[in-house]
Short mmCIF file of C-alpha atoms in Angstrom, two decimals:
data_model
loop_
_atom_site.label_atom_id
_atom_site.label_comp_id
_atom_site.label_asym_id
_atom_site.label_seq_id
_atom_site.Cartn_x
_atom_site.Cartn_y
_atom_site.Cartn_z
CA MET R 27 11.27 -7.53 -8.49
CA LYS R 28 12.03 -6.37 -5.08
CA ARG R 29 14.97 -3.99 -4.91
CA LYS R 30 16.71 -3.64 -1.56
CA LEU R 31 17.22 -0.12 -0.23
CA ILE R 32 20.87 0.85 -0.52
CA ALA R 33 22.34 2.34 2.64
CA ALA R 34 25.15 4.06 0.77
CA ILE R 35 22.89 7.05 0.13
CA GLY R 36 24.43 8.68 3.19
CA ILE R 37 27.80 9.38 1.58
CA ALA R 38 28.72 12.77 3.00
CA GLY R 39 30.45 14.22 -0.04
CA MET R 40 27.52 13.40 -2.27
CA MET R 41 25.03 15.03 0.04
CA VAL R 42 27.01 18.22 0.46
CA SER R 43 27.30 18.49 -3.30
CA ILE R 44 23.60 17.85 -3.88
CA ALA R 45 22.53 20.31 -1.21
CA ALA R 46 24.67 23.00 -2.78
CA CYS R 47 23.04 22.38 -6.11
CA GLY R 48 19.46 22.55 -4.83
CA GLY R 49 16.32 20.88 -6.14
CA ASN R 50 13.83 23.43 -7.45
CA ASP R 51 11.58 23.08 -10.46
CA ASP R 52 12.33 26.49 -11.96
CA LYS R 53 11.99 25.96 -15.70
CA SER R 54 14.54 28.71 -16.34
CA SER R 55 17.23 26.88 -14.35
CA SER R 56 20.63 26.52 -16.01
CA ASN R 57 20.12 22.78 -15.72
CA SER R 58 17.01 22.74 -17.92
CA GLY R 59 19.14 21.60 -20.85
CA ALA R 60 16.64 22.52 -23.53
CA ASP R 61 19.47 22.89 -26.05
CA ALA R 62 21.69 20.08 -24.76
CA LYS R 63 23.64 18.13 -27.37
CA GLU R 64 24.46 15.06 -25.29
CA LEU R 65 22.46 12.72 -23.07
CA THR R 66 23.73 10.01 -20.73
CA VAL R 67 21.29 7.29 -19.74
CA TRP R 68 21.99 4.77 -16.99
CA LEU R 69 19.89 1.59 -17.07
CA THR R 70 20.28 -1.82 -15.52
CA VAL R 71 21.36 -4.85 -17.50
CA ASP R 72 17.71 -5.92 -17.68
CA ALA R 73 17.19 -3.45 -20.53
CA GLN R 74 20.48 -4.34 -22.20
CA ASN R 75 19.77 -8.06 -22.18
CA ASN R 76 16.02 -8.22 -22.64
CA TRP R 77 14.73 -5.19 -24.56
CA PRO R 78 17.57 -3.31 -26.29
CA ASP R 79 15.22 -2.60 -29.20
CA LEU R 80 13.06 -0.43 -26.94
CA VAL R 81 16.10 1.59 -25.92
CA LYS R 82 17.03 2.13 -29.57
CA ALA R 83 13.47 3.19 -30.40
CA ALA R 84 13.50 5.85 -27.66
CA ASP R 85 16.87 7.10 -28.92
CA ALA R 86 15.52 7.37 -32.45
CA THR R 87 12.49 9.36 -31.32
CA VAL R 88 14.62 11.90 -29.46
CA GLN R 89 17.23 12.16 -32.20
CA LYS R 90 14.53 12.75 -34.81
CA ALA R 91 13.27 15.70 -32.78
CA HIS R 92 16.81 16.90 -32.01
CA PRO R 93 19.11 16.13 -34.93
CA GLY R 94 22.72 15.73 -33.89
CA VAL R 95 22.04 14.81 -30.27
CA LYS R 96 24.39 12.10 -28.99
CA ILE R 97 22.95 9.56 -26.57
CA LYS R 98 25.27 7.47 -24.42
CA HIS R 99 24.09 4.41 -22.50
CA GLU R 100 25.69 2.74 -19.51
CA TYR R 101 24.37 -0.48 -17.99
CA TYR R 102 24.77 -1.69 -14.43
CA GLY R 103 23.90 -4.71 -12.33
CA TRP R 104 21.56 -4.18 -9.39
CA PRO R 105 24.13 -5.00 -6.66
CA ASP R 106 26.63 -2.27 -7.62
CA LYS R 107 24.44 0.31 -9.36
CA ASN R 108 23.78 2.60 -6.41
CA THR R 109 27.36 2.60 -5.14
CA LYS R 110 28.48 3.90 -8.53
CA LEU R 111 25.59 6.35 -8.69
CA ASP R 112 26.39 7.77 -5.25
CA ALA R 113 29.99 8.31 -6.27
CA VAL R 114 29.19 10.10 -9.52
CA LEU R 115 26.51 12.29 -7.91
CA ALA R 116 29.26 13.78 -5.77
CA THR R 117 30.91 15.10 -8.97
CA ASP R 118 29.83 17.39 -11.80
CA LYS R 119 29.43 14.45 -14.19
CA ALA R 120 26.02 13.17 -13.19
CA PRO R 121 24.08 11.08 -15.74
CA ASP R 122 20.88 12.57 -17.13
CA VAL R 123 18.58 9.57 -16.67
CA VAL R 124 18.94 6.82 -14.06
CA GLU R 125 16.95 3.66 -13.45
CA MET R 126 16.01 3.03 -9.84
CA GLY R 127 14.26 0.17 -8.10
CA ASN R 128 11.05 1.71 -6.81
CA THR R 129 11.95 1.01 -3.17
CA GLU R 130 15.24 2.83 -3.72
CA MET R 131 13.64 6.10 -4.78
CA LEU R 132 12.61 7.49 -1.41
CA SER R 133 15.98 8.14 0.21
CA TYR R 134 17.23 9.86 -2.92
CA MET R 135 14.14 12.05 -3.12
CA VAL R 136 14.45 12.97 0.56
CA LYS R 137 18.08 14.01 0.08
CA GLY R 138 17.31 16.13 -2.99
CA ALA R 139 19.21 13.95 -5.46
CA PHE R 140 16.56 14.05 -8.19
CA ALA R 141 14.94 16.92 -10.04
CA PRO R 142 11.17 17.31 -9.83
CA VAL R 143 9.27 16.67 -13.06
CA ASP R 144 5.93 17.77 -14.45
CA ALA R 145 3.91 14.53 -14.41
CA SER R 146 1.35 15.93 -16.86
CA LYS R 147 3.99 15.89 -19.62
CA PHE R 148 4.29 12.10 -19.50
CA THR R 149 1.88 9.91 -21.44
CA ASN R 150 -0.66 8.06 -19.29
CA SER R 151 0.60 9.68 -16.08
CA SER R 152 -3.00 10.20 -14.94
CA ALA R 153 -3.42 6.42 -15.05
CA TRP R 154 -0.16 5.36 -13.36
CA LEU R 155 -0.68 2.41 -11.04
CA ASP R 156 -1.23 3.69 -7.52
CA GLY R 157 1.71 1.86 -5.98
CA LEU R 158 4.07 3.05 -8.71
CA LYS R 159 2.82 6.62 -8.51
CA ALA R 160 3.50 6.58 -4.78
CA SER R 161 7.09 5.48 -5.37
CA VAL R 162 7.94 8.64 -7.36
CA THR R 163 6.02 11.10 -5.17
CA TYR R 164 7.43 12.89 -2.15
CA ASP R 165 6.24 15.97 -0.29
CA GLY R 166 3.64 16.72 -2.95
CA LYS R 167 6.08 16.66 -5.89
CA THR R 168 6.88 14.08 -8.56
CA TYR R 169 10.52 13.06 -8.87
CA GLY R 170 10.44 10.28 -11.42
CA VAL R 171 8.44 8.25 -13.91
CA PRO R 172 7.33 4.63 -13.40
CA TYR R 173 9.03 2.36 -15.92
CA TYR R 174 7.48 -1.10 -15.43
CA ALA R 175 6.11 -3.27 -12.62
CA GLY R 176 6.13 -6.78 -11.24
CA GLY R 177 3.29 -8.02 -9.07
CA ARG R 178 2.58 -10.89 -6.69
CA VAL R 179 0.31 -13.86 -7.21
CA ALA R 180 -0.63 -17.12 -5.54
CA ASN R 181 0.78 -20.28 -7.09
CA TRP R 182 -0.13 -23.85 -6.26
CA ARG R 183 0.34 -27.41 -7.38
CA SER R 184 -2.76 -28.56 -9.22
CA ASP R 185 -1.67 -32.19 -8.88
CA ILE R 186 -1.71 -32.02 -5.08
CA ALA R 187 -5.01 -30.12 -5.14
CA ALA R 188 -6.48 -32.79 -7.42
CA SER R 189 -5.37 -35.53 -5.02
CA VAL R 190 -7.92 -34.23 -2.50
CA GLY R 191 -10.66 -33.64 -5.08
CA ILE R 192 -9.99 -29.97 -5.88
CA LYS R 193 -10.34 -29.26 -9.59
CA LYS R 194 -9.71 -25.51 -9.84
CA PRO R 195 -7.99 -22.70 -7.92
CA PRO R 196 -10.03 -20.92 -5.24
CA THR R 197 -11.60 -17.54 -5.89
CA THR R 198 -12.40 -16.65 -2.27
CA TYR R 199 -10.39 -16.81 0.92
CA THR R 200 -12.90 -19.17 2.48
CA GLU R 201 -12.44 -21.56 -0.43
CA LEU R 202 -8.67 -21.19 -0.18
CA THR R 203 -8.45 -22.09 3.50
CA ALA R 204 -10.91 -24.97 3.07
CA ASP R 205 -8.76 -26.35 0.24
CA LEU R 206 -5.56 -25.91 2.23
CA ASP R 207 -7.11 -27.67 5.21
CA LYS R 208 -7.82 -30.71 3.02
CA ILE R 209 -4.29 -30.67 1.61
CA GLN R 210 -2.67 -30.25 5.01
CA LYS R 211 -4.67 -33.12 6.49
CA LYS R 212 -3.69 -35.47 3.67
CA GLU R 213 -0.01 -34.54 3.47
CA GLY R 214 0.77 -34.40 7.19
CA SER R 215 2.65 -32.16 9.59
CA LYS R 216 6.02 -32.29 7.78
CA PHE R 217 4.46 -30.75 4.66
CA SER R 218 3.54 -27.06 4.16
CA ALA R 219 0.16 -26.70 2.51
CA TRP R 220 1.23 -23.05 2.14
CA TYR R 221 4.94 -22.31 2.37
CA GLN R 222 4.88 -18.77 3.75
CA PRO R 223 8.22 -17.51 5.12
CA THR R 224 7.60 -15.77 8.42
CA ARG R 225 9.87 -12.77 7.74
CA ASP R 226 8.24 -12.03 4.36
CA TRP R 227 6.87 -8.59 5.19
CA TYR R 228 5.58 -8.04 1.67
CA ALA R 229 3.06 -10.86 2.16
CA ALA R 230 2.31 -9.99 5.79
CA MET R 231 1.59 -6.36 4.99
CA SER R 232 -0.82 -7.46 2.27
CA PHE R 233 -2.89 -8.98 5.06
CA VAL R 234 -2.59 -5.73 7.03
CA TYR R 235 -3.72 -3.54 4.12
CA ASP R 236 -6.49 -6.00 3.22
CA ALA R 237 -7.85 -5.55 6.75
CA GLY R 238 -7.81 -1.75 6.42
CA GLY R 239 -4.61 -1.24 8.36
CA SER R 240 -1.24 0.16 7.34
CA ILE R 241 2.41 0.20 8.32
CA ALA R 242 2.33 3.87 9.27
CA ALA R 243 -0.06 6.81 8.98
CA GLU R 244 0.58 10.50 8.36
CA SER R 245 -1.20 13.31 10.16
CA GLY R 246 -0.26 16.97 10.23
CA GLY R 247 3.01 16.33 8.44
CA GLN R 248 4.14 13.69 10.95
CA TRP R 249 4.22 9.92 10.52
CA LYS R 250 3.48 7.38 13.21
CA GLY R 251 3.57 3.59 13.25
CA ASN R 252 0.12 2.11 12.73
CA LEU R 253 0.74 -1.61 13.18
CA SER R 254 -0.96 -1.72 16.58
CA SER R 255 -4.21 -0.24 15.25
CA PRO R 256 -7.22 -2.60 15.45
CA GLU R 257 -7.28 -3.00 11.67
CA SER R 258 -3.57 -3.83 11.43
CA ILE R 259 -3.82 -6.26 14.35
CA LYS R 260 -6.66 -8.04 12.54
CA GLY R 261 -4.46 -8.51 9.47
CA LEU R 262 -1.47 -9.66 11.53
CA ASN R 263 -3.63 -12.17 13.41
CA GLU R 264 -4.75 -13.70 10.11
CA PHE R 265 -1.13 -13.87 8.94
CA LYS R 266 -0.20 -15.68 12.14
CA THR R 267 -3.04 -18.13 11.57
CA VAL R 268 -1.58 -18.96 8.16
CA ILE R 269 1.88 -19.47 9.67
CA ASP R 270 0.54 -21.66 12.48
CA LYS R 271 -1.72 -23.85 10.33
CA TYR R 272 0.06 -24.27 7.03
CA MET R 273 3.74 -23.27 7.33
CA HIS R 274 5.78 -26.19 8.64
CA GLY R 275 9.22 -25.00 7.63
CA ASP R 276 11.84 -22.87 9.38
CA LYS R 277 9.94 -19.96 10.94
CA THR R 278 12.98 -17.70 11.06
CA LYS R 279 13.46 -17.49 7.28
CA ASP R 280 12.69 -14.77 4.76
CA GLU R 281 11.44 -15.13 1.21
CA SER R 282 14.77 -14.91 -0.62
CA ASP R 283 14.98 -18.65 -1.41
CA ARG R 284 11.25 -19.41 -1.43
CA TYR R 285 11.24 -20.66 -5.02
CA ILE R 286 14.08 -23.05 -4.20
CA VAL R 287 12.21 -24.47 -1.19
CA TYR R 288 9.07 -24.72 -3.32
CA GLY R 289 11.01 -26.63 -5.94
CA GLN R 290 11.96 -29.24 -3.37
CA GLY R 291 8.38 -30.50 -3.41
CA LYS R 292 7.49 -30.09 0.24
CA ALA R 293 4.81 -27.42 -0.24
CA ALA R 294 1.56 -27.08 -2.15
CA MET R 295 1.35 -23.29 -2.46
CA ILE R 296 3.24 -20.01 -2.27
CA PHE R 297 2.25 -16.34 -2.46
CA GLY R 298 5.04 -14.34 -4.00
CA ALA R 299 6.48 -12.62 -7.06
CA ALA R 300 4.92 -13.81 -10.32
CA TRP R 301 8.22 -15.29 -11.53
CA GLU R 302 8.73 -17.58 -8.55
CA GLY R 303 6.54 -20.44 -9.75
CA ALA R 304 8.33 -20.66 -13.08
CA SER R 305 11.70 -20.51 -11.32
CA ALA R 306 10.70 -23.37 -9.03
CA ALA R 307 9.72 -25.42 -12.08
CA ASP R 308 13.07 -24.83 -13.78
CA PRO R 309 14.94 -28.15 -14.06
CA LYS R 310 17.73 -26.66 -11.94
CA ALA R 311 15.34 -26.11 -9.00
CA ASP R 312 12.68 -28.81 -9.52
CA LYS R 313 13.47 -31.79 -7.29
CA THR R 314 10.11 -33.49 -7.89
CA GLY R 315 11.10 -35.36 -11.01
CA GLY R 316 9.60 -32.78 -13.33
CA LYS R 317 6.13 -32.67 -11.79
CA LEU R 318 6.16 -28.90 -11.29
CA LYS R 319 6.44 -28.08 -14.99
CA THR R 320 2.96 -29.41 -15.67
CA SER R 321 1.24 -28.79 -12.35
CA LEU R 322 2.03 -25.25 -11.20
CA VAL R 323 -0.83 -22.77 -11.64
CA ASN R 324 -0.91 -19.04 -10.85
CA PHE R 325 -4.10 -17.51 -9.46
CA VAL R 326 -5.18 -14.18 -8.01
CA MET R 327 -4.70 -14.25 -4.24
CA PRO R 328 -8.07 -13.74 -2.53
CA GLY R 329 -8.10 -11.66 0.64
CA PRO R 330 -9.92 -12.34 3.90
CA SER R 331 -11.86 -9.11 3.29
CA GLY R 332 -13.69 -10.70 0.39
CA LYS R 333 -11.76 -8.66 -2.17
CA ASN R 334 -8.58 -9.51 -4.05
CA MET R 335 -5.57 -9.31 -1.77
CA PRO R 336 -3.74 -5.97 -2.21
CA VAL R 337 -0.21 -6.74 -3.37
CA PHE R 338 3.09 -4.92 -3.18
CA LEU R 339 4.20 -3.72 -6.59
CA GLY R 340 7.89 -4.03 -7.24
CA GLY R 341 9.47 -2.52 -10.30
CA SER R 342 11.61 0.27 -11.68
CA ASP R 343 11.38 4.03 -12.02
CA LEU R 344 13.34 6.50 -14.13
CA ALA R 345 14.65 9.69 -12.52
CA ILE R 346 16.63 12.76 -13.56
CA PRO R 347 19.50 13.72 -11.23
CA VAL R 348 19.22 17.30 -10.06
CA LYS R 349 22.77 17.91 -11.31
CA SER R 350 21.94 16.84 -14.86
CA LYS R 351 22.73 19.51 -17.44
CA ALA R 352 20.12 18.14 -19.86
CA GLN R 353 16.97 17.82 -17.79
CA ALA R 354 14.50 18.79 -20.50
CA LEU R 355 16.06 16.38 -23.00
CA ALA R 356 16.15 13.69 -20.32
CA ALA R 357 12.42 14.11 -19.76
CA GLU R 358 11.79 13.73 -23.50
CA TRP R 359 13.80 10.51 -23.60
CA ILE R 360 11.95 9.08 -20.59
CA ASN R 361 8.59 9.88 -22.18
CA ALA R 362 9.65 8.22 -25.43
CA PHE R 363 10.88 5.15 -23.55
CA THR R 364 7.90 4.74 -21.20
CA GLY R 365 5.17 5.85 -23.61
CA PRO R 366 2.60 3.64 -25.38
CA SER R 367 5.00 1.86 -27.72
CA GLY R 368 7.51 1.28 -24.93
CA GLN R 369 4.86 -0.13 -22.63
CA LYS R 370 3.63 -2.44 -25.38
CA GLY R 371 7.16 -3.73 -25.85
CA LEU R 372 7.68 -4.21 -22.11
CA MET R 373 4.42 -6.12 -21.79
CA ALA R 374 5.49 -8.38 -24.64
CA LYS R 375 8.55 -9.25 -22.55
CA GLY R 376 6.41 -10.35 -19.62
CA ASN R 377 6.40 -7.15 -17.56
CA LEU R 378 3.43 -5.33 -16.14
CA PRO R 379 2.91 -1.81 -17.55
CA ASN R 380 3.16 1.37 -15.50
CA ASN R 381 -0.49 2.36 -16.01
CA LYS R 382 -4.06 1.09 -15.58
CA THR R 383 -5.02 1.64 -19.22
CA ASP R 384 -2.44 -0.80 -20.56
CA LEU R 385 -2.94 -3.12 -17.60
CA ALA R 386 -6.59 -3.55 -18.58
CA THR R 387 -5.58 -4.95 -21.96
CA LEU R 388 -3.66 -7.77 -20.29
CA LYS R 389 -6.72 -8.98 -18.39
CA SER R 390 -8.32 -10.31 -21.57
CA ASP R 391 -5.37 -12.61 -22.34
CA PRO R 392 -5.39 -15.87 -20.36
CA ALA R 393 -1.59 -15.84 -20.31
CA THR R 394 -1.44 -12.51 -18.47
CA ALA R 395 -4.86 -12.19 -16.82
CA VAL R 396 -3.75 -13.40 -13.38
CA PRO R 397 -0.82 -11.02 -12.72
CA ALA R 398 -2.69 -8.13 -14.37
CA THR R 399 -5.79 -8.65 -12.23
CA ALA R 400 -3.74 -9.11 -9.07
CA ALA R 401 -1.86 -5.86 -9.69
CA GLU R 402 -5.03 -3.79 -9.80
CA SER R 403 -5.20 -3.81 -6.00
CA ASN R 404 -1.83 -2.70 -4.67
CA TRP R 405 0.00 -0.92 -1.86
CA PHE R 406 3.37 0.72 -1.32
CA VAL R 407 5.60 1.59 1.60
CA PRO R 408 5.00 4.80 3.60
CA MET R 409 6.62 7.71 1.75
CA ALA R 410 8.06 9.11 4.97
CA PRO R 411 11.53 10.67 5.23
CA GLY R 412 12.86 8.03 7.59
CA TRP R 413 11.38 4.97 5.92
CA GLY R 414 14.81 3.86 4.73
CA GLN R 415 15.94 3.61 8.34
CA VAL R 416 12.92 1.45 9.17
CA GLU R 417 13.86 -0.95 6.37
CA LYS R 418 17.53 -0.94 7.29
CA ALA R 419 16.69 -1.87 10.89
CA GLN R 420 14.44 -4.71 9.67
CA VAL R 421 11.70 -3.64 12.04
CA LEU R 422 8.95 -5.49 10.21
CA GLN R 423 10.96 -8.69 9.79
CA THR R 424 11.78 -8.75 13.50
CA MET R 425 8.14 -8.22 14.43
CA LEU R 426 6.98 -11.01 12.13
CA GLN R 427 9.59 -13.48 13.33
CA ASN R 428 8.64 -12.79 16.93
CA ILE R 429 4.99 -13.37 16.03
CA GLY R 430 5.64 -16.51 13.98
CA THR R 431 7.92 -18.16 16.52
CA GLY R 432 5.67 -17.25 19.45
CA LYS R 433 8.31 -15.10 21.13
CA GLN R 434 5.77 -12.28 21.41
CA SER R 435 2.03 -11.98 21.03
CA VAL R 436 0.73 -10.19 17.97
CA GLU R 437 -0.26 -7.18 20.08
CA ASP R 438 3.09 -6.89 21.90
CA ALA R 439 5.14 -7.37 18.72
CA ALA R 440 3.08 -4.74 16.88
CA LYS R 441 3.47 -2.23 19.71
CA ALA R 442 7.22 -2.79 19.80
CA ALA R 443 7.40 -2.31 16.04
CA ASP R 444 5.41 0.94 16.24
CA THR R 445 7.79 2.22 18.93
CA ALA R 446 10.81 1.41 16.75
CA ILE R 447 9.17 3.00 13.71
CA ASP R 448 8.27 6.20 15.58
CA LYS R 449 11.91 6.74 16.58
CA VAL R 450 13.15 7.11 13.01
CA ILE R 451 10.33 7.51 10.50
CA ASN R 452 10.31 11.32 10.56
CA THR R 453 14.10 11.65 10.45
CA LYS R 454 15.68 12.78 7.21
#
């Protein structure tokens, strides 16, 4: 559920308008909206198409507490949502609740587009998943509420594993690499025992965090690139080993079409979003004659550290624009929508919940145990003011491609990436 950071946040008119409005958390502000009679909620089409009943239930809860309140919903597709949001935030007609991809939150928080909220007023906030909590936190304040999550898992073909005598998925990294070595030897150099796109920074940074490294580190209010630290270099070296030994595809590609490549039958394993295996097995993508439908198996990705690999958590957050005239009512609606009943409904639709308490319940169900267990160990991007510029410049992707293709050594590529990161990461 990766959401790409939208560069349109820089629209000048919007920013001037937001700055004039301010972003304090004064409960007596004219924007508190404690007695508001209307509420406008912007969600993506995911909610409209997949769980409209949960939206109606949240509406009913708020309207029961506030008879006569009118709640208006608007639904948007991911590609055009932020362009429309940027335009309306430059006016006095801002919505009261907006859904954001969690990687989209940072630039809006930095620019003061969202109102701070009191996290303690939201059910299970003390148990929010670490990666999701990070996505709504900036400069010591909370600017949103995690909605739901999507994790990353390993997925492999049990039929290919069985062909070399492997009967079950590995539980340790040593077992994994030993299994992949057997598969690679049998299938030959034109086959990828592990199809791992070189530019997939979500996977690469999992290796970095597993080794105790990080993309960037903060000290004294300033951020600096940390990819050339010994720990990060260790993780990047292991990632390069994977690319060199098991990835025999185009080493300049990213992960956007990984499930399609996987469906072509020239790989035994991937490490990606939990939905990718099922998408590869869809008859539209499966070019193996239907073998994938019965052979694909998800498992928790083991890390070289001996622990489960930390994974990037994608997902959505809900935020309240600072220009909303119904902020208190908006907070009530968000709590009703993301509370216990809402999370139960979202889990029933195949999503991961926003908190550790509900996540624990999924671990006991064989159908959800793998993604739930994998999500327990997670990481998120540096919550630095200039992170959006790092993403826009594709600093990590460039570093990884240079490493994977051999254009640069791991050490030189990491140093170059740190230099590029340091130029922009503290810039608002």
